[in-house]
PDB file of C-alpha atoms in Angstrom:
ATOM      1  CA  MET D   1     -12.999   5.704  20.388  1.00 52.00           C
ATOM      2  CA  GLN D   2     -11.101   7.023  17.371  1.00 69.00           C
ATOM      3  CA  GLN D   3      -8.494   9.571  18.154  1.00 85.00           C
ATOM      4  CA  SER D   4      -6.420   9.428  15.203  1.00 95.00           C
ATOM      5  CA  ASP D   5      -6.826  10.714  11.552  1.00 97.00           C
ATOM      6  CA  SER D   6      -4.290   7.937  10.235  1.00 98.00           C
ATOM      7  CA  LEU D   7      -4.636   4.452   9.634  1.00 98.00           C
ATOM      8  CA  VAL D   8      -1.539   2.278   8.440  1.00 98.00           C
ATOM      9  CA  ILE D   9      -2.753  -0.956   6.641  1.00 98.00           C
ATOM     10  CA  ILE D  10      -0.321  -3.992   7.187  1.00 98.00           C
ATOM     11  CA  PRO D  11      -1.054  -7.193   5.311  1.00 97.00           C
ATOM     12  CA  THR D  12       0.541 -10.185   6.999  1.00 96.00           C
ATOM     13  CA  TYR D  13       1.114 -13.949   6.225  1.00 94.00           C
ATOM     14  CA  ASN D  14       3.626 -15.789   8.361  1.00 94.00           C
ATOM     15  CA  GLU D  15       5.196 -12.562   9.852  1.00 95.00           C
ATOM     16  CA  LYS D  16       5.670 -13.987  13.529  1.00 96.00           C
ATOM     17  CA  GLU D  17       9.312 -12.611  13.311  1.00 95.00           C
ATOM     18  CA  ASN D  18       8.277  -9.191  12.502  1.00 95.00           C
ATOM     19  CA  VAL D  19       4.815  -8.350  13.598  1.00 97.00           C
ATOM     20  CA  GLU D  20       5.261  -7.419  17.270  1.00 98.00           C
ATOM     21  CA  ASN D  21       8.341  -5.104  16.504  1.00 97.00           C
ATOM     22  CA  ILE D  22       6.744  -3.448  13.383  1.00 98.00           C
ATOM     23  CA  ILE D  23       3.565  -2.855  15.375  1.00 98.00           C
ATOM     24  CA  ARG D  24       5.632  -1.125  18.259  1.00 98.00           C
ATOM     25  CA  ALA D  25       7.551   0.815  15.857  1.00 98.00           C
ATOM     26  CA  VAL D  26       4.647   2.570  14.134  1.00 98.00           C
ATOM     27  CA  LEU D  27       2.547   3.099  17.227  1.00 97.00           C
ATOM     28  CA  GLY D  28       5.698   4.594  19.097  1.00 97.00           C
ATOM     29  CA  LEU D  29       5.692   7.653  16.587  1.00 97.00           C
ATOM     30  CA  GLU D  30       4.669  10.725  17.814  1.00 95.00           C
ATOM     31  CA  HIS D  31       2.003  11.151  15.353  1.00 95.00           C
ATOM     32  CA  GLY D  32      -0.273   8.648  16.995  1.00 95.00           C
ATOM     33  CA  PHE D  33      -1.141   6.261  13.968  1.00 98.00           C
ATOM     34  CA  HIS D  34      -3.663   3.515  14.086  1.00 98.00           C
ATOM     35  CA  ILE D  35      -2.668   0.065  12.597  1.00 98.00           C
ATOM     36  CA  LEU D  36      -4.844  -2.527  10.883  1.00 98.00           C
ATOM     37  CA  ILE D  37      -3.471  -5.821  10.399  1.00 98.00           C
ATOM     38  CA  ILE D  38      -4.886  -7.867   7.611  1.00 98.00           C
ATOM     39  CA  ASP D  39      -3.822 -11.585   8.037  1.00 97.00           C
ATOM     40  CA  ASP D  40      -4.491 -14.203   5.639  1.00 95.00           C
ATOM     41  CA  GLY D  41      -4.858 -17.169   7.871  1.00 94.00           C
ATOM     42  CA  SER D  42      -1.004 -17.236   8.951  1.00 95.00           C
ATOM     43  CA  PRO D  43      -0.390 -20.967  10.301  1.00 95.00           C
ATOM     44  CA  ASP D  44       2.751 -19.436  12.233  1.00 95.00           C
ATOM     45  CA  GLY D  45       0.478 -17.600  14.929  1.00 96.00           C
ATOM     46  CA  THR D  46       0.996 -14.129  13.468  1.00 97.00           C
ATOM     47  CA  ALA D  47      -2.699 -13.288  14.247  1.00 97.00           C
ATOM     48  CA  ASP D  48      -2.357 -14.587  18.037  1.00 97.00           C
ATOM     49  CA  ILE D  49       0.662 -12.202  18.370  1.00 98.00           C
ATOM     50  CA  VAL D  50      -1.456  -9.268  17.166  1.00 98.00           C
ATOM     51  CA  LYS D  51      -4.503 -10.312  19.210  1.00 98.00           C
ATOM     52  CA  GLY D  52      -2.390 -10.556  22.448  1.00 97.00           C
ATOM     53  CA  LEU D  53      -1.241  -6.682  21.803  1.00 97.00           C
ATOM     54  CA  MET D  54      -4.681  -5.696  20.981  1.00 97.00           C
ATOM     55  CA  ALA D  55      -5.808  -6.942  24.558  1.00 95.00           C
ATOM     56  CA  GLY D  56      -3.149  -5.202  26.252  1.00 91.00           C
ATOM     57  CA  GLU D  57      -1.240  -1.923  25.878  1.00 92.00           C
ATOM     58  CA  PHE D  58      -2.820  -1.212  22.197  1.00 96.00           C
ATOM     59  CA  LYS D  59      -6.279  -1.444  22.943  1.00 91.00           C
ATOM     60  CA  ASP D  60      -8.184   0.955  20.435  1.00 93.00           C
ATOM     61  CA  ARG D  61      -5.095   1.728  18.442  1.00 97.00           C
ATOM     62  CA  LEU D  62      -4.295  -1.828  16.643  1.00 98.00           C
ATOM     63  CA  PHE D  63      -7.015  -3.870  14.971  1.00 98.00           C
ATOM     64  CA  ILE D  64      -7.113  -7.041  12.954  1.00 98.00           C
ATOM     65  CA  VAL D  65      -9.110  -8.544  10.213  1.00 98.00           C
ATOM     66  CA  GLU D  66      -8.438 -12.119   9.668  1.00 97.00           C
ATOM     67  CA  ARG D  67      -9.108 -13.830   6.230  1.00 96.00           C
ATOM     68  CA  GLN D  68      -8.997 -17.426   5.305  1.00 91.00           C
ATOM     69  CA  GLY D  69      -6.247 -18.274   3.219  1.00 83.00           C
ATOM     70  CA  LYS D  70      -3.900 -16.470   1.030  1.00 84.00           C
ATOM     71  CA  LEU D  71      -6.237 -14.120  -1.100  1.00 86.00           C
ATOM     72  CA  GLY D  72      -3.569 -11.772  -2.294  1.00 87.00           C
ATOM     73  CA  LEU D  73      -1.972  -8.538  -1.487  1.00 91.00           C
ATOM     74  CA  GLY D  74      -4.414  -6.349  -3.617  1.00 93.00           C
ATOM     75  CA  THR D  75      -7.690  -7.934  -1.822  1.00 94.00           C
ATOM     76  CA  ALA D  76      -6.027  -7.330   1.605  1.00 96.00           C
ATOM     77  CA  TYR D  77      -5.510  -3.609   0.866  1.00 97.00           C
ATOM     78  CA  ILE D  78      -9.232  -3.286  -0.742  1.00 97.00           C
ATOM     79  CA  ALA D  79     -10.463  -4.835   2.453  1.00 97.00           C
ATOM     80  CA  GLY D  80      -8.348  -2.450   4.492  1.00 98.00           C
ATOM     81  CA  PHE D  81      -9.313   0.759   2.481  1.00 98.00           C
ATOM     82  CA  LYS D  82     -13.014  -0.118   2.949  1.00 98.00           C
ATOM     83  CA  TRP D  83     -12.610  -0.533   6.834  1.00 98.00           C
ATOM     84  CA  ALA D  84     -10.816   2.628   6.930  1.00 98.00           C
ATOM     85  CA  LEU D  85     -13.586   4.389   4.863  1.00 98.00           C
ATOM     86  CA  GLU D  86     -16.228   2.971   7.190  1.00 97.00           C
ATOM     87  CA  ARG D  87     -14.421   4.329  10.234  1.00 96.00           C
ATOM     88  CA  ARG D  88     -13.588   7.962   8.586  1.00 95.00           C
ATOM     89  CA  TYR D  89     -10.048   7.932   8.628  1.00 98.00           C
ATOM     90  CA  GLU D  90      -8.670  10.868   6.623  1.00 98.00           C
ATOM     91  CA  TYR D  91      -5.243   9.364   5.666  1.00 98.00           C
ATOM     92  CA  VAL D  92      -4.713   5.710   4.955  1.00 98.00           C
ATOM     93  CA  PHE D  93      -1.340   4.171   4.388  1.00 98.00           C
ATOM     94  CA  GLU D  94       0.002   0.949   2.740  1.00 98.00           C
ATOM     95  CA  MET D  95       3.070  -0.651   4.437  1.00 97.00           C
ATOM     96  CA  ASP D  96       5.004  -3.936   4.657  1.00 95.00           C
ATOM     97  CA  ALA D  97       5.531  -5.863   7.863  1.00 95.00           C
ATOM     98  CA  ASP D  98       8.840  -6.634   7.396  1.00 93.00           C
ATOM     99  CA  PHE D  99      10.807  -3.415   7.831  1.00 94.00           C
ATOM    100  CA  SER D 100      11.360  -2.762   4.224  1.00 93.00           C
ATOM    101  CA  HIS D 101       9.659   0.380   4.726  1.00 95.00           C
ATOM    102  CA  ALA D 102      11.069   2.223   7.662  1.00 96.00           C
ATOM    103  CA  PRO D 103       8.166   3.320  10.249  1.00 97.00           C
ATOM    104  CA  ALA D 104       9.967   6.894  10.689  1.00 97.00           C
ATOM    105  CA  ASP D 105       9.238   7.810   6.968  1.00 98.00           C
ATOM    106  CA  LEU D 106       5.426   7.603   7.699  1.00 98.00           C
ATOM    107  CA  PRO D 107       5.259  11.054   9.082  1.00 98.00           C
ATOM    108  CA  ARG D 108       7.189  12.302   5.951  1.00 98.00           C
ATOM    109  CA  LEU D 109       4.312  10.724   3.881  1.00 98.00           C
ATOM    110  CA  TYR D 110       1.707  11.994   6.083  1.00 98.00           C
ATOM    111  CA  ALA D 111       3.145  15.750   5.561  1.00 98.00           C
ATOM    112  CA  ALA D 112       3.194  15.340   1.744  1.00 98.00           C
ATOM    113  CA  CYS D 113      -0.461  14.879   1.729  1.00 98.00           C
ATOM    114  CA  ALA D 114      -1.728  16.931   5.022  1.00 98.00           C
ATOM    115  CA  GLU D 115       0.655  19.801   4.343  1.00 97.00           C
ATOM    116  CA  GLY D 116       2.279  19.428   0.887  1.00 98.00           C
ATOM    117  CA  GLY D 117      -1.025  19.251  -1.275  1.00 97.00           C
ATOM    118  CA  ALA D 118      -0.537  15.649  -2.574  1.00 98.00           C
ATOM    119  CA  ASP D 119      -3.548  13.493  -2.840  1.00 98.00           C
ATOM    120  CA  VAL D 120      -1.286  10.342  -3.019  1.00 98.00           C
ATOM    121  CA  ALA D 121       2.344  10.298  -1.474  1.00 98.00           C
ATOM    122  CA  VAL D 122       4.547   7.447  -2.697  1.00 98.00           C
ATOM    123  CA  GLY D 123       7.425   6.133  -0.775  1.00 97.00           C
ATOM    124  CA  SER D 124       9.702   6.113  -3.697  1.00 96.00           C
ATOM    125  CA  ARG D 125      13.075   3.905  -4.178  1.00 92.00           C
ATOM    126  CA  TYR D 126      13.894   5.591  -7.473  1.00 92.00           C
ATOM    127  CA  VAL D 127      12.831   9.208  -7.373  1.00 91.00           C
ATOM    128  CA  SER D 128      16.477  10.235  -6.224  1.00 84.00           C
ATOM    129  CA  GLY D 129      18.462   7.337  -7.692  1.00 81.00           C
ATOM    130  CA  VAL D 130      18.350   3.738  -6.692  1.00 83.00           C
ATOM    131  CA  ASN D 131      17.840   3.586  -3.034  1.00 80.00           C
ATOM    132  CA  VAL D 132      17.802  -0.228  -2.188  1.00 79.00           C
ATOM    133  CA  VAL D 133      19.484  -2.123   0.271  1.00 83.00           C
ATOM    134  CA  ASN D 134      20.330  -5.861   0.315  1.00 74.00           C
ATOM    135  CA  TRP D 135      18.520  -6.803  -2.857  1.00 72.00           C
ATOM    136  CA  PRO D 136      20.356  -8.895  -5.360  1.00 76.00           C
ATOM    137  CA  MET D 137      21.736  -6.626  -8.154  1.00 82.00           C
ATOM    138  CA  GLY D 138      19.457  -8.682 -10.530  1.00 78.00           C
ATOM    139  CA  ARG D 139      16.322  -8.072  -8.620  1.00 75.00           C
ATOM    140  CA  VAL D 140      17.121  -4.351  -8.399  1.00 77.00           C
ATOM    141  CA  LEU D 141      17.538  -3.821 -12.090  1.00 80.00           C
ATOM    142  CA  MET D 142      14.350  -6.017 -12.851  1.00 79.00           C
ATOM    143  CA  SER D 143      12.382  -3.582 -10.313  1.00 79.00           C
ATOM    144  CA  TYR D 144      14.083  -0.467 -11.585  1.00 79.00           C
ATOM    145  CA  TYR D 145      13.354  -1.327 -15.338  1.00 81.00           C
ATOM    146  CA  ALA D 146      10.018  -2.573 -14.632  1.00 80.00           C
ATOM    147  CA  SER D 147       8.864   0.828 -13.233  1.00 81.00           C
ATOM    148  CA  LYS D 148      10.679   2.583 -16.126  1.00 83.00           C
ATOM    149  CA  TYR D 149       8.402   0.383 -18.623  1.00 85.00           C
ATOM    150  CA  VAL D 150       5.279   0.856 -16.628  1.00 84.00           C
ATOM    151  CA  ARG D 151       5.861   4.696 -16.686  1.00 84.00           C
ATOM    152  CA  PHE D 152       6.519   4.689 -20.546  1.00 85.00           C
ATOM    153  CA  VAL D 153       3.216   2.675 -21.179  1.00 86.00           C
ATOM    154  CA  THR D 154       0.842   4.336 -18.841  1.00 86.00           C
ATOM    155  CA  ARG D 155       2.517   7.938 -18.952  1.00 87.00           C
ATOM    156  CA  ILE D 156       1.962   8.470 -15.236  1.00 91.00           C
ATOM    157  CA  PRO D 157       4.510  10.839 -13.757  1.00 92.00           C
ATOM    158  CA  VAL D 158       5.859   8.253 -11.172  1.00 94.00           C
ATOM    159  CA  HIS D 159       9.221   6.852 -10.903  1.00 93.00           C
ATOM    160  CA  ASP D 160       8.397   4.071  -8.626  1.00 93.00           C
ATOM    161  CA  THR D 161       5.204   2.612  -9.729  1.00 90.00           C
ATOM    162  CA  THR D 162       5.346  -0.747  -8.031  1.00 88.00           C
ATOM    163  CA  ALA D 163       6.116   0.969  -4.708  1.00 92.00           C
ATOM    164  CA  GLY D 164       3.898  -0.408  -1.862  1.00 94.00           C
ATOM    165  CA  PHE D 165       4.677   2.216   0.796  1.00 97.00           C
ATOM    166  CA  VAL D 166       1.840   4.882   0.256  1.00 98.00           C
ATOM    167  CA  CYS D 167      -0.377   7.283   1.711  1.00 98.00           C
ATOM    168  CA  TYR D 168      -3.963   7.951   0.143  1.00 98.00           C
ATOM    169  CA  ARG D 169      -6.252  10.949   1.332  1.00 98.00           C
ATOM    170  CA  ARG D 170      -9.545   9.637   2.166  1.00 98.00           C
ATOM    171  CA  GLU D 171     -11.204  11.341  -0.838  1.00 98.00           C
ATOM    172  CA  VAL D 172      -9.103   9.327  -3.320  1.00 98.00           C
ATOM    173  CA  LEU D 173     -10.186   5.974  -1.925  1.00 98.00           C
ATOM    174  CA  ASP D 174     -13.790   7.120  -1.615  1.00 97.00           C
ATOM    175  CA  THR D 175     -13.736   8.141  -5.360  1.00 98.00           C
ATOM    176  CA  ILE D 176     -12.088   4.975  -6.905  1.00 97.00           C
ATOM    177  CA  ASP D 177     -14.276   2.367  -7.748  1.00 95.00           C
ATOM    178  CA  LEU D 178     -12.464  -0.260  -5.323  1.00 96.00           C
ATOM    179  CA  ASP D 179     -14.613  -3.150  -6.489  1.00 93.00           C
ATOM    180  CA  ALA D 180     -13.270  -2.508 -10.243  1.00 92.00           C
ATOM    181  CA  ILE D 181      -9.520  -2.858  -9.135  1.00 91.00           C
ATOM    182  CA  ARG D 182      -8.648  -6.238 -10.603  1.00 86.00           C
ATOM    183  CA  PHE D 183      -5.025  -6.966  -9.853  1.00 85.00           C
ATOM    184  CA  LYS D 184      -3.513  -8.583  -6.821  1.00 79.00           C
ATOM    185  CA  GLY D 185       0.082  -8.356  -6.742  1.00 73.00           C
ATOM    186  CA  TYR D 186       2.596  -5.551  -8.148  1.00 73.00           C
ATOM    187  CA  ALA D 187      -0.028  -4.635 -10.867  1.00 86.00           C
ATOM    188  CA  PHE D 188      -2.366  -3.609  -7.902  1.00 91.00           C
ATOM    189  CA  GLN D 189       0.063  -0.917  -6.856  1.00 92.00           C
ATOM    190  CA  ILE D 190       0.429   0.238 -10.404  1.00 92.00           C
ATOM    191  CA  GLU D 191      -3.543   0.206 -11.012  1.00 93.00           C
ATOM    192  CA  MET D 192      -4.032   2.279  -7.763  1.00 95.00           C
ATOM    193  CA  LYS D 193      -1.752   4.905  -8.808  1.00 96.00           C
ATOM    194  CA  PHE D 194      -2.494   4.767 -12.377  1.00 93.00           C
ATOM    195  CA  THR D 195      -6.530   5.068 -11.478  1.00 95.00           C
ATOM    196  CA  ALA D 196      -5.727   8.056  -9.090  1.00 97.00           C
ATOM    197  CA  HIS D 197      -3.692   9.678 -11.541  1.00 95.00           C
ATOM    198  CA  ARG D 198      -6.328   9.244 -14.217  1.00 94.00           C
ATOM    199  CA  LEU D 199      -9.003  10.659 -11.905  1.00 96.00           C
ATOM    200  CA  GLY D 200      -7.138  13.822 -11.604  1.00 96.00           C
ATOM    201  CA  TYR D 201      -5.263  13.385  -8.202  1.00 97.00           C
ATOM    202  CA  LYS D 202      -1.865  14.745  -7.554  1.00 97.00           C
ATOM    203  CA  VAL D 203       0.596  11.896  -7.071  1.00 97.00           C
ATOM    204  CA  ALA D 204       3.820  12.943  -5.147  1.00 98.00           C
ATOM    205  CA  GLU D 205       6.847  10.836  -4.680  1.00 97.00           C
ATOM    206  CA  VAL D 206       8.759  11.123  -1.199  1.00 98.00           C
ATOM    207  CA  PRO D 207      12.302   9.525  -1.525  1.00 96.00           C
ATOM    208  CA  VAL D 208      12.840   6.577   0.796  1.00 96.00           C
ATOM    209  CA  VAL D 209      15.553   3.994   1.135  1.00 94.00           C
ATOM    210  CA  PHE D 210      14.027   0.304   0.802  1.00 90.00           C
ATOM    211  CA  VAL D 211      15.684  -2.392   3.083  1.00 89.00           C
ATOM    212  CA  ASN D 212      15.284  -6.014   2.221  1.00 81.00           C
ATOM    213  CA  ARG D 213      13.824  -8.161   4.899  1.00 57.00           C
ATOM    214  CA  CYS D 214      16.285  -9.440   7.434  1.00 62.00           C
ATOM    215  CA  LEU D 215      13.845 -11.865   9.052  1.00 58.00           C
ATOM    216  CA  GLY D 216      10.791 -14.158   7.575  1.00 50.00           C
ATOM    217  CA  THR D 217      10.454 -15.038   4.050  1.00 59.00           C
ATOM    218  CA  SER D 218       9.798 -12.913   0.889  1.00 54.00           C
ATOM    219  CA  LYS D 219       6.113 -13.530  -0.661  1.00 50.00           C
ATOM    220  CA  MET D 220       7.593 -12.148  -4.145  1.00 52.00           C
ATOM    221  CA  SER D 221       6.835 -14.615  -6.985  1.00 51.00           C
ATOM    222  CA  GLY D 222       7.523 -14.551 -10.658  1.00 51.00           C
ATOM    223  CA  GLY D 223       3.659 -14.540 -11.397  1.00 54.00           C
ATOM    224  CA  ILE D 224       2.951 -11.397  -9.599  1.00 54.00           C
ATOM    225  CA  PHE D 225       5.782  -9.638 -11.229  1.00 58.00           C
ATOM    226  CA  GLY D 226       4.619 -10.844 -14.650  1.00 62.00           C
ATOM    227  CA  GLU D 227       0.867  -9.614 -13.897  1.00 64.00           C
ATOM    228  CA  ALA D 228       2.733  -6.284 -13.396  1.00 62.00           C
ATOM    229  CA  LEU D 229       4.581  -6.387 -16.817  1.00 65.00           C
ATOM    230  CA  PHE D 230       1.522  -7.525 -18.736  1.00 69.00           C
ATOM    231  CA  GLY D 231      -1.163  -5.859 -16.787  1.00 74.00           C
ATOM    232  CA  VAL D 232      -0.036  -2.308 -17.668  1.00 75.00           C
ATOM    233  CA  MET D 233      -1.375  -2.705 -21.209  1.00 69.00           C
ATOM    234  CA  ARG D 234      -4.847  -3.511 -20.150  1.00 75.00           C
ATOM    235  CA  LEU D 235      -4.597  -0.548 -17.799  1.00 74.00           C
ATOM    236  CA  ARG D 236      -3.558   1.810 -20.769  1.00 70.00           C
ATOM    237  CA  TRP D 237      -6.358   0.199 -22.883  1.00 69.00           C
ATOM    238  CA  ALA D 238      -9.095   0.828 -20.442  1.00 72.00           C
ATOM    239  CA  ALA D 239      -7.927   4.324 -19.776  1.00 71.00           C
ATOM    240  CA  MET D 240      -8.002   4.871 -23.434  1.00 72.00           C
ATOM    241  CA  CYS D 241     -11.567   3.293 -23.752  1.00 75.00           C
ATOM    242  CA  GLY D 242     -12.729   5.801 -20.941  1.00 76.00           C
ATOM    243  CA  LYS D 243     -13.391   2.988 -18.599  1.00 74.00           C
ATOM    244  CA  ILE D 244     -11.642   4.589 -15.516  1.00 79.00           C
ATOM    245  CA  LYS D 245     -14.440   6.099 -14.008  1.00 80.00           C
ATOM    246  CA  PRO D 246     -14.988   7.641 -10.406  1.00 83.00           C
ATOM    247  CA  ARG D 247     -17.134   5.387  -8.130  1.00 77.00           C
ATOM    248  CA  LYS D 248     -20.843   6.051  -8.093  1.00 73.00           C
ATOM    249  CA  LYS D 249     -21.834   7.322  -4.763  1.00 70.00           C
ATOM    250  CA  ASP D 250     -24.523   5.954  -2.523  1.00 61.00           C
ATOM    251  CA  GLY D 251     -27.935   6.561  -4.417  1.00 45.00           C
ATOM    252  CA  GLY D 252     -26.388   6.157  -7.835  1.00 42.00           C
ATOM    253  CA  ARG D 253     -25.059   2.635  -7.370  1.00 35.00           C
TER     254      ARG D 253
END
């Protein structure tokens, strides 16, 4: 039986070094979060670790959706959002498996939405300077100025537009036409924030420190970064053409 208003969605691919520790860290928080793992067919046994924990101490708080092959970060989150909406969670989170996002910051994102009036709370690396640890300087600069570029093009009032540590109120995800979200990598993060903003929702930033993974392998690629740089022009054009609209509710589809 569901006993939490909050679901943390964690996509995984080959995260056997991190997945048990991140699950224990999140489920050990006082708030009582639930976790949904979206695993893209990890050949290293990530899903087996999760299912072992589900069968034991974390029954009814830990869940998994297994997919065949690497289908993309964006599609993983869309699948998770739909799963959360079906089960009536009020607050839905995006979070990485590798501890680059600190579990201890989840209650701060929750508070920004549940108490602070935000509809979307972004765990921001850049709202109060540059708070990134253990990234090469070239990658820090690329990420920082990419967010500057996105903010300039889209005009959304968010400093960390590519952030993947986010809390959404249920209403936001229920209003966005999730089937119309087109991007899979960094641009997915931009598109979700941009769409929420264009639909009139309040997007707030909560300062966090991003720490590069210590275990496992990064899934970053030049392709998904390029998607973010060039995809924002398409987003701006779609907005100018009036193509960003609320989802049609049941009965109007």
